[in-house]
Short mmCIF file of C-alpha atoms in Angstrom, two decimals:
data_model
loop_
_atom_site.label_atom_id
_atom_site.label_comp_id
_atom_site.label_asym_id
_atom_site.label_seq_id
_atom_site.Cartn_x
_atom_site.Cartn_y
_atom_site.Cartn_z
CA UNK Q 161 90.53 88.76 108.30
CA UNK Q 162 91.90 85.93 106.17
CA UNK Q 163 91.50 88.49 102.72
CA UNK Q 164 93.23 91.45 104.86
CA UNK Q 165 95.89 88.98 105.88
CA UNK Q 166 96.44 88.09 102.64
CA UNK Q 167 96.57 91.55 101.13
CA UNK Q 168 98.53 92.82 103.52
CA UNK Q 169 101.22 90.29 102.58
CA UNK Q 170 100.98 90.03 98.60
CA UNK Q 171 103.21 92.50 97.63
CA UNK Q 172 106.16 91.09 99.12
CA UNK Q 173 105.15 87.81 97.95
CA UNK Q 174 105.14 89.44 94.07
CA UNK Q 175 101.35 89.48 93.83
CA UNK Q 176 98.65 92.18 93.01
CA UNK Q 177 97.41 92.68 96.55
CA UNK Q 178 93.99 94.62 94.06
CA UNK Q 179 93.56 90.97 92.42
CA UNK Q 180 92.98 88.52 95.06
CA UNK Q 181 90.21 85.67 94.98
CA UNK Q 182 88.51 83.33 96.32
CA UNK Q 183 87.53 79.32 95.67
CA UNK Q 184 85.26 76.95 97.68
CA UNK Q 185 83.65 73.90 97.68
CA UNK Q 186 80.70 73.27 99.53
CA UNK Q 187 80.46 74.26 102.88
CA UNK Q 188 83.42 76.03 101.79
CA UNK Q 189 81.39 77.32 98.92
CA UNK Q 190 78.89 78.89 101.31
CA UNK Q 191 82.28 80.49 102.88
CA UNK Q 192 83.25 81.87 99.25
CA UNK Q 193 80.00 83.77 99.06
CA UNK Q 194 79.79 85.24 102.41
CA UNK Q 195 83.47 86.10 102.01
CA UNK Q 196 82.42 87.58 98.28
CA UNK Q 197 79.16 89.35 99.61
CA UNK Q 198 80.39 90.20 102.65
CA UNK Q 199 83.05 93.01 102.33
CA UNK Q 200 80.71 95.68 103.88
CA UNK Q 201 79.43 94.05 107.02
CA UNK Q 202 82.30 94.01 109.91
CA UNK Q 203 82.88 90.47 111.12
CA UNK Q 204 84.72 91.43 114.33
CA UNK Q 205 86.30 94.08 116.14
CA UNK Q 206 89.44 95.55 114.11
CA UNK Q 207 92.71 94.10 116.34
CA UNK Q 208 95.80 96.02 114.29
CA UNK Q 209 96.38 97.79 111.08
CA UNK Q 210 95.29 95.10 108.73
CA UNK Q 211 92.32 95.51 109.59
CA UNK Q 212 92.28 99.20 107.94
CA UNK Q 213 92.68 96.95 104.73
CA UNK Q 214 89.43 96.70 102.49
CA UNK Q 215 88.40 93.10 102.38
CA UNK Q 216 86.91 92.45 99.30
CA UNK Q 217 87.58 90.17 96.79
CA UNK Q 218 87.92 91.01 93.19
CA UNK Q 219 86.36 87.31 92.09
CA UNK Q 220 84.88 84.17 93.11
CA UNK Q 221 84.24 81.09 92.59
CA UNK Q 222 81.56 79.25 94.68
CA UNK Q 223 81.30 75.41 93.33
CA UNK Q 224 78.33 73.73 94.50
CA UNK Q 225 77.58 75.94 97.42
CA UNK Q 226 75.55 74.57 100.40
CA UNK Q 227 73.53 76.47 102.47
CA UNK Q 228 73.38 79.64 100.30
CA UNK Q 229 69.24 79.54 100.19
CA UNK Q 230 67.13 80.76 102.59
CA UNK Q 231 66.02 77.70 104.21
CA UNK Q 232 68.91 75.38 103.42
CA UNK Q 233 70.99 75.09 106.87
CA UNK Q 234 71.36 71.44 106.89
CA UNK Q 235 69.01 69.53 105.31
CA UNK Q 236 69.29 68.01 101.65
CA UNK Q 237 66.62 70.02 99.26
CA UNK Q 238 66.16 72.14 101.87
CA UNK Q 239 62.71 73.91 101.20
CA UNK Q 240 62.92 76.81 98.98
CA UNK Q 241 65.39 75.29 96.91
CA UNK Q 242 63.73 74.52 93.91
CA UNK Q 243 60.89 76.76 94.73
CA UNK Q 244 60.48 79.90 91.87
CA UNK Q 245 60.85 82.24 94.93
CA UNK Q 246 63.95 80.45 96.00
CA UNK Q 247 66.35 83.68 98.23
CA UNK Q 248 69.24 83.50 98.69
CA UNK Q 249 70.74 82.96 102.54
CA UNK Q 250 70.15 86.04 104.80
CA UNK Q 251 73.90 85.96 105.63
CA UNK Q 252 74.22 86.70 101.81
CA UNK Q 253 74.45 90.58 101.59
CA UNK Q 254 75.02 91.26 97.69
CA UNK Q 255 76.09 94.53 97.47
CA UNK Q 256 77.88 96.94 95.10
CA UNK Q 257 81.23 95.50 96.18
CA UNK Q 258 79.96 91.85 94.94
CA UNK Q 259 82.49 90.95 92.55
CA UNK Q 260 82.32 88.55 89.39
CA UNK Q 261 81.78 85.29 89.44
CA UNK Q 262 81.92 81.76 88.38
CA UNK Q 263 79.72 79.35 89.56
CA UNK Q 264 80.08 75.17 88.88
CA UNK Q 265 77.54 72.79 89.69
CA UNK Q 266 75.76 69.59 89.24
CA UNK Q 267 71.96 69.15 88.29
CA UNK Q 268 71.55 66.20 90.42
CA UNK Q 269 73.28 67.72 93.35
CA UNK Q 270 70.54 66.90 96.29
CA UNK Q 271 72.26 68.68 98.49
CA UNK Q 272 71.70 72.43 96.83
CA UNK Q 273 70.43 71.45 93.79
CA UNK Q 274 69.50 75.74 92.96
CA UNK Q 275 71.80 77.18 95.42
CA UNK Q 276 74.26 78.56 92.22
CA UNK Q 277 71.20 79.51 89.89
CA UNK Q 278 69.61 81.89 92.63
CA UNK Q 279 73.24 83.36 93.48
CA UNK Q 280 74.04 83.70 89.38
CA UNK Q 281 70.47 85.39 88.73
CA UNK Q 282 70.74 87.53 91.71
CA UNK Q 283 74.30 89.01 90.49
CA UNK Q 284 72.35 89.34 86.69
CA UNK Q 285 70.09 91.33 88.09
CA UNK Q 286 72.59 93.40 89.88
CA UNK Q 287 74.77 94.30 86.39
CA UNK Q 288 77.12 92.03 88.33
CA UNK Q 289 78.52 89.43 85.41
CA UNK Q 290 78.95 86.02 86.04
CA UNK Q 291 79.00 82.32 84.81
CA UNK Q 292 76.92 79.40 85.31
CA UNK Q 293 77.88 76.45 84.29
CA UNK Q 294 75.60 72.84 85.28
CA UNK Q 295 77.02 70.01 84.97
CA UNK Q 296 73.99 67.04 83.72
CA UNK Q 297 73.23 63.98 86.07
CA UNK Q 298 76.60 64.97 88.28
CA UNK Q 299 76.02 65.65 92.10
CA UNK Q 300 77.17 67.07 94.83
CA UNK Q 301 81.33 66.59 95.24
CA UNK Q 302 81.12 65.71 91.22
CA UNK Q 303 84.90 65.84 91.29
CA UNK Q 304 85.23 62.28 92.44
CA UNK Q 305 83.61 60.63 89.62
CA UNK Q 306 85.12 62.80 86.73
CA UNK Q 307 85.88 61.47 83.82
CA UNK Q 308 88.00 62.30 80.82
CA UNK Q 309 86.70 64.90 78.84
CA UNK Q 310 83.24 65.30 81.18
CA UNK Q 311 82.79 68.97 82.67
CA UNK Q 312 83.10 66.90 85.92
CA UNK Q 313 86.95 66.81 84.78
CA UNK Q 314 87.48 70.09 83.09
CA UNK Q 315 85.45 72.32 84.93
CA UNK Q 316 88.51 74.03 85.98
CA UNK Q 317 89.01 75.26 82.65
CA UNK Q 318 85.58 77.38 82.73
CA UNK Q 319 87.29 78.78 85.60
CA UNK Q 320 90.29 79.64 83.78
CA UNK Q 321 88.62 80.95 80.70
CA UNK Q 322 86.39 83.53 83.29
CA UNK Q 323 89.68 84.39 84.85
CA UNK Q 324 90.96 85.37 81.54
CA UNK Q 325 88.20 87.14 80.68
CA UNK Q 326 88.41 89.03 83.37
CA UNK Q 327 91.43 90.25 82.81
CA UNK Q 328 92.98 88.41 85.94
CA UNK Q 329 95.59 85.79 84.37
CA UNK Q 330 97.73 88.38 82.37
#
């Protein structure tokens, strides 16, 4: 509803209402992808004409998603998460509306520690491009520790430079 809401609104807010995005951290992460995977299963019973609006996303950006492996609801290395069979969550319904993405994490994240490799390699082998970026020894919330020059402190810029790529910041 949020991406409808949103769409319905951007043009009279001076914004592409066909270049909308999303961002999350964490639990908010998880939200990103289900938001970003999500576009073809209905959520809830359409209330007005927003809801006629498609509600996909044209990118993401999950950063150091929890709960997106099978397995994962709660519990720190949840099992499956470094397993080489590691699925991603069941709630996760990649399909041909899956848009780009950009995915930031840290190795040492204990939390979710393959949570953004699965997602990445699932949208690889869905022609689906992406970016991956791992941030050594940093952990979960890796943000409050950054440093100066560290991807910790410029991982925004990764985000920009897929943006731009993209095509979405002209």
């Amino acid at each position: 509803r949020a991406i409808r809401v949103v769409r319905a609104g951007a043009s009279a807010r001076g914004l592409d209402p066909n270049r909308i995005g999303i961002l999350g951290f964490s639990a908010g992460g998880h939200l990103t992808l289900v938001t970003a995977t999500g576009a073809r299963t209905p959520a809830y019973r359409p209330v007005d004409a927003i809801d006629q609006l498609p509600c996909t996303v044209q990118w993401a950006c999950p950063i150091y998603p929890a709960y997106a492996l099978a397995g994962d609801a709660g519990r720190a290395n949840g099992k499956g998460d470094n397993a080489p069979d590691a699925a991603p969550a069941p709630e996760l319904a990649f399909d041909a509306d899956t848009p780009p993405m950009c995915f930031v994490h840290g190795d040492a994240d204990v939390y979710s520690p393959m949570s953004s490799v699965v997602c990445w390699e699932r949208l690889r082998r869905m022609g689906i491009p992406g970016d991956l970026h791992t941030l050594a020894t940093r952990g979960h919330c890796f943000q409050m520790a950054a440093s100066p020059g560290t991807g910790s402190y410029t991982w925004a810029d990764r985000l920009w430079e897929f943006l731009s790529r993209a095509g979405f910041n002209r």
